[in-house]
Amino acid sequence: MTATDTTALDTTPQELAALAAELATAVGEQVQRMREDGVAVAATKSSATDVVTAADREAERLLVEAIVRARPGDGILGEEGAGREGTSGITWVIDPIDGTVNYLYGIPAYAVSVAATVVDPHAFADGRRAVAGAVYNPRTNELFDAWEGGGARLNGDPIRVSGVADLGLALVGTGFGYTVERRTEQAAVVARLIPRVRDIRRIGSAAYDLCGLAAGRLDGFYERGLNPWDYAAAALIAREAGAALLGRDADTPPGEPLLVAAAPGLAEQLRAALG
Ligand code: IPD
């Protein structure tokens, strides 16, 4: 399979970014209203701590409805089960609430993530790459957006990754999966890494973490076990802000096996330090 030629699409990455931003903001505002009305766990997924709230489901339903209305020929892949084949070459990869546990506890680090992706077997491990995306944190009213080749923005202003190139001075974000086996492995990696970096942050939303990296609030980020909806929009935002994205090794694109993101001078050092 070859990568989609974006010039053959019926729209431009910039227009797709505008739509992603509009949808993420509108649904994010709704997510915030639902939070103010109270929140409860609706179901669990991979483990008892991997929760879904009614707001996750409602937000995904709203996103799907709006995408189908705006672009009926596009496909959709959503965290809470949305799946729709498209005919246009574009598939929207959506996470209605990334950072659901923060949402549940009222910690202000959760976001709605909306990405327009195309087929690209080499860019990411899931075989797709975002050409436009937006991530909106409704608690902080921060909208991050990017389109391919257009740079990255926070609330309309350009953002850039930090210039830290020394691992020993790097503030590194990461995340942990929900199963005991995955967490046990991840704890061992953090134990090896923490003596070698400035410090570690576990903020709790991979999408928001990657956007934070794009804005220079973190110097590096890595996580194993991410799903496409966790990183689709935010990895584009990080790349457009100047980050290098690496996978587990030179032959594996970034994605589920490992995603490392950092300024180009730091990314290889960070990957090597994960062991
Ligand atoms: C999770 C968050 C978390 C990351 C997990 C993800 P969710 O997504 O992004 O930071 O460490 O791997 O599953 O469950 O809040 O949508």
PDB file of C-alpha atoms and ligand atoms in Angstrom:
ATOM      1  CA  MET A   1       0.000   0.000   0.000  1.00  0.00           C
ATOM      2  CA  THR A   2       1.310   3.484  -0.821  1.00  0.00           C
ATOM      3  CA  ALA A   3       0.791   6.715   1.064  1.00  0.00           C
ATOM      4  CA  THR A   4      -2.221   8.836   0.034  1.00  0.00           C
ATOM      5  CA  ASP A   5      -1.397  11.747  -2.243  1.00  0.00           C
ATOM      6  CA  THR A   6      -2.937  14.627  -0.299  1.00  0.00           C
ATOM      7  CA  THR A   7      -3.200  16.798  -3.404  1.00  0.00           C
ATOM      8  CA  ALA A   8      -5.816  14.315  -4.657  1.00  0.00           C
ATOM      9  CA  LEU A   9      -8.109  14.948  -1.668  1.00  0.00           C
ATOM     10  CA  ASP A  10     -11.287  17.001  -2.151  1.00  0.00           C
ATOM     11  CA  THR A  11     -10.107  19.516   0.469  1.00  0.00           C
ATOM     12  CA  THR A  12      -6.922  20.937   1.967  1.00  0.00           C
ATOM     13  CA  PRO A  13      -5.158  20.113   5.253  1.00  0.00           C
ATOM     14  CA  GLN A  14      -5.779  23.715   6.339  1.00  0.00           C
ATOM     15  CA  GLU A  15      -9.548  23.363   5.842  1.00  0.00           C
ATOM     16  CA  LEU A  16      -9.487  20.034   7.664  1.00  0.00           C
ATOM     17  CA  ALA A  17      -7.622  21.682  10.579  1.00  0.00           C
ATOM     18  CA  ALA A  18     -10.279  24.401  10.782  1.00  0.00           C
ATOM     19  CA  LEU A  19     -12.996  21.736  10.963  1.00  0.00           C
ATOM     20  CA  ALA A  20     -11.025  19.716  13.558  1.00  0.00           C
ATOM     21  CA  ALA A  21     -10.631  22.843  15.696  1.00  0.00           C
ATOM     22  CA  GLU A  22     -14.330  23.725  15.416  1.00  0.00           C
ATOM     23  CA  LEU A  23     -15.427  20.197  16.378  1.00  0.00           C
ATOM     24  CA  ALA A  24     -12.926  19.778  19.240  1.00  0.00           C
ATOM     25  CA  THR A  25     -13.943  23.143  20.717  1.00  0.00           C
ATOM     26  CA  ALA A  26     -17.702  22.640  20.398  1.00  0.00           C
ATOM     27  CA  VAL A  27     -17.619  19.117  21.820  1.00  0.00           C
ATOM     28  CA  GLY A  28     -15.071  20.134  24.484  1.00  0.00           C
ATOM     29  CA  GLU A  29     -17.444  22.825  25.727  1.00  0.00           C
ATOM     30  CA  GLN A  30     -20.178  20.191  25.946  1.00  0.00           C
ATOM     31  CA  VAL A  31     -17.790  17.830  27.812  1.00  0.00           C
ATOM     32  CA  GLN A  32     -17.146  20.614  30.317  1.00  0.00           C
ATOM     33  CA  ARG A  33     -20.877  21.291  30.814  1.00  0.00           C
ATOM     34  CA  MET A  34     -21.406  17.575  31.442  1.00  0.00           C
ATOM     35  CA  ARG A  35     -18.557  17.614  34.022  1.00  0.00           C
ATOM     36  CA  GLU A  36     -20.226  20.481  35.874  1.00  0.00           C
ATOM     37  CA  ASP A  37     -23.445  18.422  36.029  1.00  0.00           C
ATOM     38  CA  GLY A  38     -21.554  15.544  37.714  1.00  0.00           C
ATOM     39  CA  VAL A  39     -19.633  12.549  36.468  1.00  0.00           C
ATOM     40  CA  ALA A  40     -19.854   8.816  37.054  1.00  0.00           C
ATOM     41  CA  VAL A  41     -18.181   5.712  35.662  1.00  0.00           C
ATOM     42  CA  ALA A  42     -20.407   4.114  33.017  1.00  0.00           C
ATOM     43  CA  ALA A  43     -18.250   1.035  32.273  1.00  0.00           C
ATOM     44  CA  THR A  44     -14.719  -0.336  32.425  1.00  0.00           C
ATOM     45  CA  LYS A  45     -12.549  -1.568  29.548  1.00  0.00           C
ATOM     46  CA  SER A  46      -9.143  -3.317  29.731  1.00  0.00           C
ATOM     47  CA  SER A  47      -9.067  -3.314  33.570  1.00  0.00           C
ATOM     48  CA  ALA A  48     -11.137  -2.054  36.525  1.00  0.00           C
ATOM     49  CA  THR A  49      -9.194   1.245  36.386  1.00  0.00           C
ATOM     50  CA  ASP A  50      -9.701   1.783  32.629  1.00  0.00           C
ATOM     51  CA  VAL A  51     -12.970   3.687  32.840  1.00  0.00           C
ATOM     52  CA  VAL A  52     -15.534   5.142  30.455  1.00  0.00           C
ATOM     53  CA  THR A  53     -17.925   7.872  31.558  1.00  0.00           C
ATOM     54  CA  ALA A  54     -21.290   8.704  30.034  1.00  0.00           C
ATOM     55  CA  ALA A  55     -19.600  11.916  28.836  1.00  0.00           C
ATOM     56  CA  ASP A  56     -17.012   9.930  26.788  1.00  0.00           C
ATOM     57  CA  ARG A  57     -19.859   8.178  24.980  1.00  0.00           C
ATOM     58  CA  GLU A  58     -21.968  11.275  24.474  1.00  0.00           C
ATOM     59  CA  ALA A  59     -18.959  13.290  23.256  1.00  0.00           C
ATOM     60  CA  GLU A  60     -18.057  10.590  20.748  1.00  0.00           C
ATOM     61  CA  ARG A  61     -21.677  10.487  19.537  1.00  0.00           C
ATOM     62  CA  LEU A  62     -21.640  14.272  19.049  1.00  0.00           C
ATOM     63  CA  LEU A  63     -18.321  14.152  17.168  1.00  0.00           C
ATOM     64  CA  VAL A  64     -19.523  11.391  14.862  1.00  0.00           C
ATOM     65  CA  GLU A  65     -22.782  13.202  14.153  1.00  0.00           C
ATOM     66  CA  ALA A  66     -20.934  16.435  13.310  1.00  0.00           C
ATOM     67  CA  ILE A  67     -18.327  14.730  11.103  1.00  0.00           C
ATOM     68  CA  VAL A  68     -20.973  12.833   9.140  1.00  0.00           C
ATOM     69  CA  ARG A  69     -22.910  16.074   8.655  1.00  0.00           C
ATOM     70  CA  ALA A  70     -19.841  18.033   7.509  1.00  0.00           C
ATOM     71  CA  ARG A  71     -18.083  15.328   5.456  1.00  0.00           C
ATOM     72  CA  PRO A  72     -20.340  12.348   4.752  1.00  0.00           C
ATOM     73  CA  GLY A  73     -17.751  10.536   2.609  1.00  0.00           C
ATOM     74  CA  ASP A  74     -15.090  10.325   5.335  1.00  0.00           C
ATOM     75  CA  GLY A  75     -14.302   7.366   7.563  1.00  0.00           C
ATOM     76  CA  ILE A  76     -14.269   7.525  11.388  1.00  0.00           C
ATOM     77  CA  LEU A  77     -12.335   5.637  14.073  1.00  0.00           C
ATOM     78  CA  GLY A  78     -13.157   6.508  17.676  1.00  0.00           C
ATOM     79  CA  GLU A  79     -11.949   5.392  21.092  1.00  0.00           C
ATOM     80  CA  GLU A  80     -15.410   4.424  22.288  1.00  0.00           C
ATOM     81  CA  GLY A  81     -16.122   2.177  19.318  1.00  0.00           C
ATOM     82  CA  ALA A  82     -17.048   4.474  16.441  1.00  0.00           C
ATOM     83  CA  GLY A  83     -16.073   2.823  13.179  1.00  0.00           C
ATOM     84  CA  ARG A  84     -17.146   3.898   9.732  1.00  0.00           C
ATOM     85  CA  GLU A  85     -15.606   3.192   6.354  1.00  0.00           C
ATOM     86  CA  GLY A  86     -15.214   6.203   4.107  1.00  0.00           C
ATOM     87  CA  THR A  87     -14.779   6.792   0.387  1.00  0.00           C
ATOM     88  CA  SER A  88     -12.880  10.115   0.395  1.00  0.00           C
ATOM     89  CA  GLY A  89      -9.462   8.836   1.546  1.00  0.00           C
ATOM     90  CA  ILE A  90      -9.811  10.673   4.879  1.00  0.00           C
ATOM     91  CA  THR A  91     -10.508   8.957   8.187  1.00  0.00           C
ATOM     92  CA  TRP A  92     -11.179  10.984  11.325  1.00  0.00           C
ATOM     93  CA  VAL A  93      -9.437   9.505  14.349  1.00  0.00           C
ATOM     94  CA  ILE A  94     -11.126  10.855  17.477  1.00  0.00           C
ATOM     95  CA  ASP A  95     -10.720  10.639  21.226  1.00  0.00           C
ATOM     96  CA  PRO A  96     -13.778  12.199  22.892  1.00  0.00           C
ATOM     97  CA  ILE A  97     -11.959  12.584  26.235  1.00  0.00           C
ATOM     98  CA  ASP A  98      -8.253  11.799  26.460  1.00  0.00           C
ATOM     99  CA  GLY A  99      -7.412  11.794  30.154  1.00  0.00           C
ATOM    100  CA  THR A 100     -10.682  10.239  31.312  1.00  0.00           C
ATOM    101  CA  VAL A 101      -9.319   9.516  34.798  1.00  0.00           C
ATOM    102  CA  ASN A 102      -8.377  13.197  35.201  1.00  0.00           C
ATOM    103  CA  TYR A 103     -11.890  14.082  34.038  1.00  0.00           C
ATOM    104  CA  LEU A 104     -13.354  11.763  36.648  1.00  0.00           C
ATOM    105  CA  TYR A 105     -11.256  13.276  39.446  1.00  0.00           C
ATOM    106  CA  GLY A 106     -11.580  16.897  38.274  1.00  0.00           C
ATOM    107  CA  ILE A 107      -7.868  17.255  37.458  1.00  0.00           C
ATOM    108  CA  PRO A 108      -7.664  19.927  34.715  1.00  0.00           C
ATOM    109  CA  ALA A 109      -5.688  17.890  32.179  1.00  0.00           C
ATOM    110  CA  TYR A 110      -8.070  16.269  29.714  1.00  0.00           C
ATOM    111  CA  ALA A 111      -8.821  17.052  26.125  1.00  0.00           C
ATOM    112  CA  VAL A 112     -10.922  16.292  23.073  1.00  0.00           C
ATOM    113  CA  SER A 113      -8.695  15.130  20.213  1.00  0.00           C
ATOM    114  CA  VAL A 114      -9.753  15.232  16.551  1.00  0.00           C
ATOM    115  CA  ALA A 115      -7.466  14.265  13.652  1.00  0.00           C
ATOM    116  CA  ALA A 116      -8.003  13.933   9.906  1.00  0.00           C
ATOM    117  CA  THR A 117      -5.775  11.071   8.754  1.00  0.00           C
ATOM    118  CA  VAL A 118      -4.769   9.436   5.482  1.00  0.00           C
ATOM    119  CA  VAL A 119      -3.232   6.060   4.699  1.00  0.00           C
ATOM    120  CA  ASP A 120       0.537   6.021   5.128  1.00  0.00           C
ATOM    121  CA  PRO A 121       2.128   2.649   5.828  1.00  0.00           C
ATOM    122  CA  HIS A 122       5.422   4.114   7.026  1.00  0.00           C
ATOM    123  CA  ALA A 123       4.540   7.170   9.114  1.00  0.00           C
ATOM    124  CA  PHE A 124       2.974   5.542  12.181  1.00  0.00           C
ATOM    125  CA  ALA A 125       2.585   1.976  13.378  1.00  0.00           C
ATOM    126  CA  ASP A 126      -1.185   2.011  12.710  1.00  0.00           C
ATOM    127  CA  GLY A 127      -0.599   2.747   9.013  1.00  0.00           C
ATOM    128  CA  ARG A 128      -2.166   6.215   8.977  1.00  0.00           C
ATOM    129  CA  ARG A 129      -0.870   9.739   9.445  1.00  0.00           C
ATOM    130  CA  ALA A 130      -2.691  12.900  10.446  1.00  0.00           C
ATOM    131  CA  VAL A 131      -2.671  15.734   7.936  1.00  0.00           C
ATOM    132  CA  ALA A 132      -4.630  18.019  10.268  1.00  0.00           C
ATOM    133  CA  GLY A 133      -5.639  17.921  13.898  1.00  0.00           C
ATOM    134  CA  ALA A 134      -6.837  19.772  16.947  1.00  0.00           C
ATOM    135  CA  VAL A 135      -6.708  19.088  20.689  1.00  0.00           C
ATOM    136  CA  TYR A 136      -8.884  21.169  23.023  1.00  0.00           C
ATOM    137  CA  ASN A 137      -8.680  21.238  26.799  1.00  0.00           C
ATOM    138  CA  PRO A 138     -12.000  22.741  27.908  1.00  0.00           C
ATOM    139  CA  ARG A 139     -10.866  23.246  31.530  1.00  0.00           C
ATOM    140  CA  THR A 140      -7.982  25.538  30.522  1.00  0.00           C
ATOM    141  CA  ASN A 141      -9.556  26.792  27.287  1.00  0.00           C
ATOM    142  CA  GLU A 142      -6.467  25.805  25.294  1.00  0.00           C
ATOM    143  CA  LEU A 143      -6.882  24.905  21.638  1.00  0.00           C
ATOM    144  CA  PHE A 144      -3.860  23.344  19.934  1.00  0.00           C
ATOM    145  CA  ASP A 145      -4.023  22.842  16.191  1.00  0.00           C
ATOM    146  CA  ALA A 146      -1.817  22.023  13.233  1.00  0.00           C
ATOM    147  CA  TRP A 147      -1.943  20.996   9.631  1.00  0.00           C
ATOM    148  CA  GLU A 148       0.832  19.383   7.673  1.00  0.00           C
ATOM    149  CA  GLY A 149       3.382  21.984   6.628  1.00  0.00           C
ATOM    150  CA  GLY A 150       1.526  24.784   8.433  1.00  0.00           C
ATOM    151  CA  GLY A 151       3.251  24.835  11.839  1.00  0.00           C
ATOM    152  CA  ALA A 152       1.491  24.353  15.181  1.00  0.00           C
ATOM    153  CA  ARG A 153      -0.500  26.827  17.240  1.00  0.00           C
ATOM    154  CA  LEU A 154      -1.901  27.305  20.731  1.00  0.00           C
ATOM    155  CA  ASN A 155      -4.991  29.546  20.662  1.00  0.00           C
ATOM    156  CA  GLY A 156      -3.818  30.874  17.302  1.00  0.00           C
ATOM    157  CA  ASP A 157      -0.232  31.708  18.317  1.00  0.00           C
ATOM    158  CA  PRO A 158       2.703  29.699  16.911  1.00  0.00           C
ATOM    159  CA  ILE A 159       4.352  27.226  19.307  1.00  0.00           C
ATOM    160  CA  ARG A 160       7.747  25.532  19.243  1.00  0.00           C
ATOM    161  CA  VAL A 161       9.413  22.668  21.123  1.00  0.00           C
ATOM    162  CA  SER A 162      12.086  23.531  23.696  1.00  0.00           C
ATOM    163  CA  GLY A 163      15.720  23.577  22.633  1.00  0.00           C
ATOM    164  CA  VAL A 164      16.931  21.296  25.470  1.00  0.00           C
ATOM    165  CA  ALA A 165      19.369  18.801  23.954  1.00  0.00           C
ATOM    166  CA  ASP A 166      20.963  17.435  27.141  1.00  0.00           C
ATOM    167  CA  LEU A 167      19.107  14.420  28.540  1.00  0.00           C
ATOM    168  CA  GLY A 168      20.275  15.256  32.055  1.00  0.00           C
ATOM    169  CA  LEU A 169      18.388  18.579  31.864  1.00  0.00           C
ATOM    170  CA  ALA A 170      15.270  17.212  30.170  1.00  0.00           C
ATOM    171  CA  LEU A 171      11.816  17.211  31.770  1.00  0.00           C
ATOM    172  CA  VAL A 172      10.218  14.079  30.355  1.00  0.00           C
ATOM    173  CA  GLY A 173       6.536  13.180  30.231  1.00  0.00           C
ATOM    174  CA  THR A 174       5.235   9.652  30.015  1.00  0.00           C
ATOM    175  CA  GLY A 175       2.114   7.606  30.664  1.00  0.00           C
ATOM    176  CA  PHE A 176       1.148   4.173  31.883  1.00  0.00           C
ATOM    177  CA  GLY A 177      -1.292   1.638  30.483  1.00  0.00           C
ATOM    178  CA  TYR A 178      -4.118   0.124  32.462  1.00  0.00           C
ATOM    179  CA  THR A 179      -3.064  -3.515  32.867  1.00  0.00           C
ATOM    180  CA  VAL A 180      -0.859  -4.791  35.699  1.00  0.00           C
ATOM    181  CA  GLU A 181       1.587  -6.453  33.240  1.00  0.00           C
ATOM    182  CA  ARG A 182       2.048  -3.293  31.166  1.00  0.00           C
ATOM    183  CA  ARG A 183       2.464  -1.101  34.261  1.00  0.00           C
ATOM    184  CA  THR A 184       5.037  -3.428  35.781  1.00  0.00           C
ATOM    185  CA  GLU A 185       7.176  -3.145  32.635  1.00  0.00           C
ATOM    186  CA  GLN A 186       6.644   0.631  32.463  1.00  0.00           C
ATOM    187  CA  ALA A 187       7.655   1.083  36.108  1.00  0.00           C
ATOM    188  CA  ALA A 188      10.952  -0.718  35.377  1.00  0.00           C
ATOM    189  CA  VAL A 189      11.636   1.650  32.448  1.00  0.00           C
ATOM    190  CA  VAL A 190      10.911   4.734  34.582  1.00  0.00           C
ATOM    191  CA  ALA A 191      13.215   3.386  37.321  1.00  0.00           C
ATOM    192  CA  ARG A 192      16.058   3.237  34.788  1.00  0.00           C
ATOM    193  CA  LEU A 193      15.292   6.642  33.322  1.00  0.00           C
ATOM    194  CA  ILE A 194      14.647   8.843  36.355  1.00  0.00           C
ATOM    195  CA  PRO A 195      18.277   9.081  37.559  1.00  0.00           C
ATOM    196  CA  ARG A 196      19.269  10.260  34.080  1.00  0.00           C
ATOM    197  CA  VAL A 197      16.816  13.126  33.481  1.00  0.00           C
ATOM    198  CA  ARG A 198      15.786  16.370  35.204  1.00  0.00           C
ATOM    199  CA  ASP A 199      12.498  14.814  36.251  1.00  0.00           C
ATOM    200  CA  ILE A 200       9.487  12.843  35.069  1.00  0.00           C
ATOM    201  CA  ARG A 201       5.880  14.035  34.687  1.00  0.00           C
ATOM    202  CA  ARG A 202       2.852  11.758  34.441  1.00  0.00           C
ATOM    203  CA  ILE A 203       0.170  14.270  33.554  1.00  0.00           C
ATOM    204  CA  GLY A 204      -2.475  11.737  32.516  1.00  0.00           C
ATOM    205  CA  SER A 205      -3.453  12.592  28.949  1.00  0.00           C
ATOM    206  CA  ALA A 206      -1.106  11.567  26.146  1.00  0.00           C
ATOM    207  CA  ALA A 207      -2.752  14.040  23.744  1.00  0.00           C
ATOM    208  CA  TYR A 208      -2.347  16.934  26.178  1.00  0.00           C
ATOM    209  CA  ASP A 209       1.219  15.791  27.033  1.00  0.00           C
ATOM    210  CA  LEU A 210       2.262  15.845  23.380  1.00  0.00           C
ATOM    211  CA  CYS A 211       0.702  19.287  22.956  1.00  0.00           C
ATOM    212  CA  GLY A 212       2.558  20.416  26.088  1.00  0.00           C
ATOM    213  CA  LEU A 213       5.764  19.147  24.499  1.00  0.00           C
ATOM    214  CA  ALA A 214       4.897  21.146  21.377  1.00  0.00           C
ATOM    215  CA  ALA A 215       4.560  24.270  23.537  1.00  0.00           C
ATOM    216  CA  GLY A 216       7.878  23.691  25.366  1.00  0.00           C
ATOM    217  CA  ARG A 217       6.289  22.630  28.696  1.00  0.00           C
ATOM    218  CA  LEU A 218       8.055  19.268  28.452  1.00  0.00           C
ATOM    219  CA  ASP A 219      11.351  18.520  26.709  1.00  0.00           C
ATOM    220  CA  GLY A 220      10.522  14.934  25.825  1.00  0.00           C
ATOM    221  CA  PHE A 221       7.666  12.435  25.922  1.00  0.00           C
ATOM    222  CA  TYR A 222       7.492   8.685  25.502  1.00  0.00           C
ATOM    223  CA  GLU A 223       4.909   5.991  26.011  1.00  0.00           C
ATOM    224  CA  ARG A 224       4.391   2.390  25.064  1.00  0.00           C
ATOM    225  CA  GLY A 225       0.927   1.018  24.300  1.00  0.00           C
ATOM    226  CA  LEU A 226      -0.766   4.156  22.961  1.00  0.00           C
ATOM    227  CA  ASN A 227      -3.758   3.816  20.663  1.00  0.00           C
ATOM    228  CA  PRO A 228      -4.049   5.877  17.452  1.00  0.00           C
ATOM    229  CA  TRP A 229      -6.729   8.160  18.964  1.00  0.00           C
ATOM    230  CA  ASP A 230      -4.378   9.052  21.854  1.00  0.00           C
ATOM    231  CA  TYR A 231      -1.692  10.437  19.544  1.00  0.00           C
ATOM    232  CA  ALA A 232      -3.131  11.069  16.047  1.00  0.00           C
ATOM    233  CA  ALA A 233      -3.742  14.820  16.355  1.00  0.00           C
ATOM    234  CA  ALA A 234      -1.157  15.592  19.047  1.00  0.00           C
ATOM    235  CA  ALA A 235       1.769  13.843  17.341  1.00  0.00           C
ATOM    236  CA  LEU A 236       1.147  16.023  14.271  1.00  0.00           C
ATOM    237  CA  ILE A 237       1.001  19.109  16.514  1.00  0.00           C
ATOM    238  CA  ALA A 238       4.309  18.072  18.141  1.00  0.00           C
ATOM    239  CA  ARG A 239       5.947  17.401  14.776  1.00  0.00           C
ATOM    240  CA  GLU A 240       4.747  20.711  13.344  1.00  0.00           C
ATOM    241  CA  ALA A 241       6.199  22.424  16.444  1.00  0.00           C
ATOM    242  CA  GLY A 242       9.587  20.938  15.574  1.00  0.00           C
ATOM    243  CA  ALA A 243       9.613  17.604  17.448  1.00  0.00           C
ATOM    244  CA  ALA A 244      11.233  14.466  16.069  1.00  0.00           C
ATOM    245  CA  LEU A 245       9.026  11.380  16.443  1.00  0.00           C
ATOM    246  CA  LEU A 246      10.681   7.988  16.836  1.00  0.00           C
ATOM    247  CA  GLY A 247       9.444   4.421  17.179  1.00  0.00           C
ATOM    248  CA  ARG A 248      10.934   1.435  19.010  1.00  0.00           C
ATOM    249  CA  ASP A 249      13.824   1.148  16.549  1.00  0.00           C
ATOM    250  CA  ALA A 250      14.860   2.478  13.165  1.00  0.00           C
ATOM    251  CA  ASP A 251      12.602  -0.062  11.383  1.00  0.00           C
ATOM    252  CA  THR A 252       9.463   0.531  13.439  1.00  0.00           C
ATOM    253  CA  PRO A 253       7.404   3.705  12.968  1.00  0.00           C
ATOM    254  CA  PRO A 254       6.193   5.507  16.113  1.00  0.00           C
ATOM    255  CA  GLY A 255       2.933   4.283  17.619  1.00  0.00           C
ATOM    256  CA  GLU A 256       1.710   1.440  19.813  1.00  0.00           C
ATOM    257  CA  PRO A 257       5.070  -0.341  20.246  1.00  0.00           C
ATOM    258  CA  LEU A 258       6.659   2.938  21.392  1.00  0.00           C
ATOM    259  CA  LEU A 259       6.281   6.620  20.654  1.00  0.00           C
ATOM    260  CA  VAL A 260       9.155   8.949  21.546  1.00  0.00           C
ATOM    261  CA  ALA A 261       8.811  12.680  20.859  1.00  0.00           C
ATOM    262  CA  ALA A 262      11.396  15.351  21.600  1.00  0.00           C
ATOM    263  CA  ALA A 263      13.408  18.099  19.999  1.00  0.00           C
ATOM    264  CA  PRO A 264      15.619  16.540  17.300  1.00  0.00           C
ATOM    265  CA  GLY A 265      18.809  16.797  19.410  1.00  0.00           C
ATOM    266  CA  LEU A 266      17.216  14.905  22.293  1.00  0.00           C
ATOM    267  CA  ALA A 267      14.964  12.251  20.762  1.00  0.00           C
ATOM    268  CA  GLU A 268      17.653   9.617  20.043  1.00  0.00           C
ATOM    269  CA  GLN A 269      19.235  10.065  23.489  1.00  0.00           C
ATOM    270  CA  LEU A 270      15.844   9.624  25.128  1.00  0.00           C
ATOM    271  CA  ARG A 271      15.040   6.479  23.143  1.00  0.00           C
ATOM    272  CA  ALA A 272      18.450   4.983  23.939  1.00  0.00           C
ATOM    273  CA  ALA A 273      17.953   5.683  27.659  1.00  0.00           C
ATOM    274  CA  LEU A 274      14.699   3.679  27.725  1.00  0.00           C
ATOM    275  CA  GLY A 275      16.868   0.552  27.392  1.00  0.00           C
TER     276      GLY A 275
HETATM  277  C1  IPD B   1      -5.051   7.401  28.340  1.00  0.00           C
HETATM  278  C2  IPD B   1      -4.253   8.669  28.586  1.00  0.00           C
HETATM  279  C3  IPD B   1      -3.040   8.353  29.422  1.00  0.00           C
HETATM  280  C4  IPD B   1      -2.154   7.335  28.771  1.00  0.00           C
HETATM  281  C5  IPD B   1      -2.951   6.068  28.485  1.00  0.00           C
HETATM  282  C6  IPD B   1      -4.182   6.395  27.636  1.00  0.00           C
HETATM  283  P1  IPD B   1      -7.690   7.719  28.081  1.00  0.00           P
HETATM  284  O1  IPD B   1      -6.163   7.673  27.506  1.00  0.00           O
HETATM  285  O2  IPD B   1      -3.840   9.256  27.377  1.00  0.00           O
HETATM  286  O3  IPD B   1      -2.243   9.510  29.646  1.00  0.00           O
HETATM  287  O4  IPD B   1      -1.082   7.031  29.641  1.00  0.00           O
HETATM  288  O5  IPD B   1      -2.099   5.174  27.790  1.00  0.00           O
HETATM  289  O6  IPD B   1      -4.927   5.219  27.440  1.00  0.00           O
HETATM  290  O7  IPD B   1      -8.000   6.347  28.584  1.00  0.00           O
HETATM  291  O8  IPD B   1      -7.708   8.731  29.150  1.00  0.00           O
HETATM  292  O9  IPD B   1      -8.503   8.130  26.880  1.00  0.00           O
END
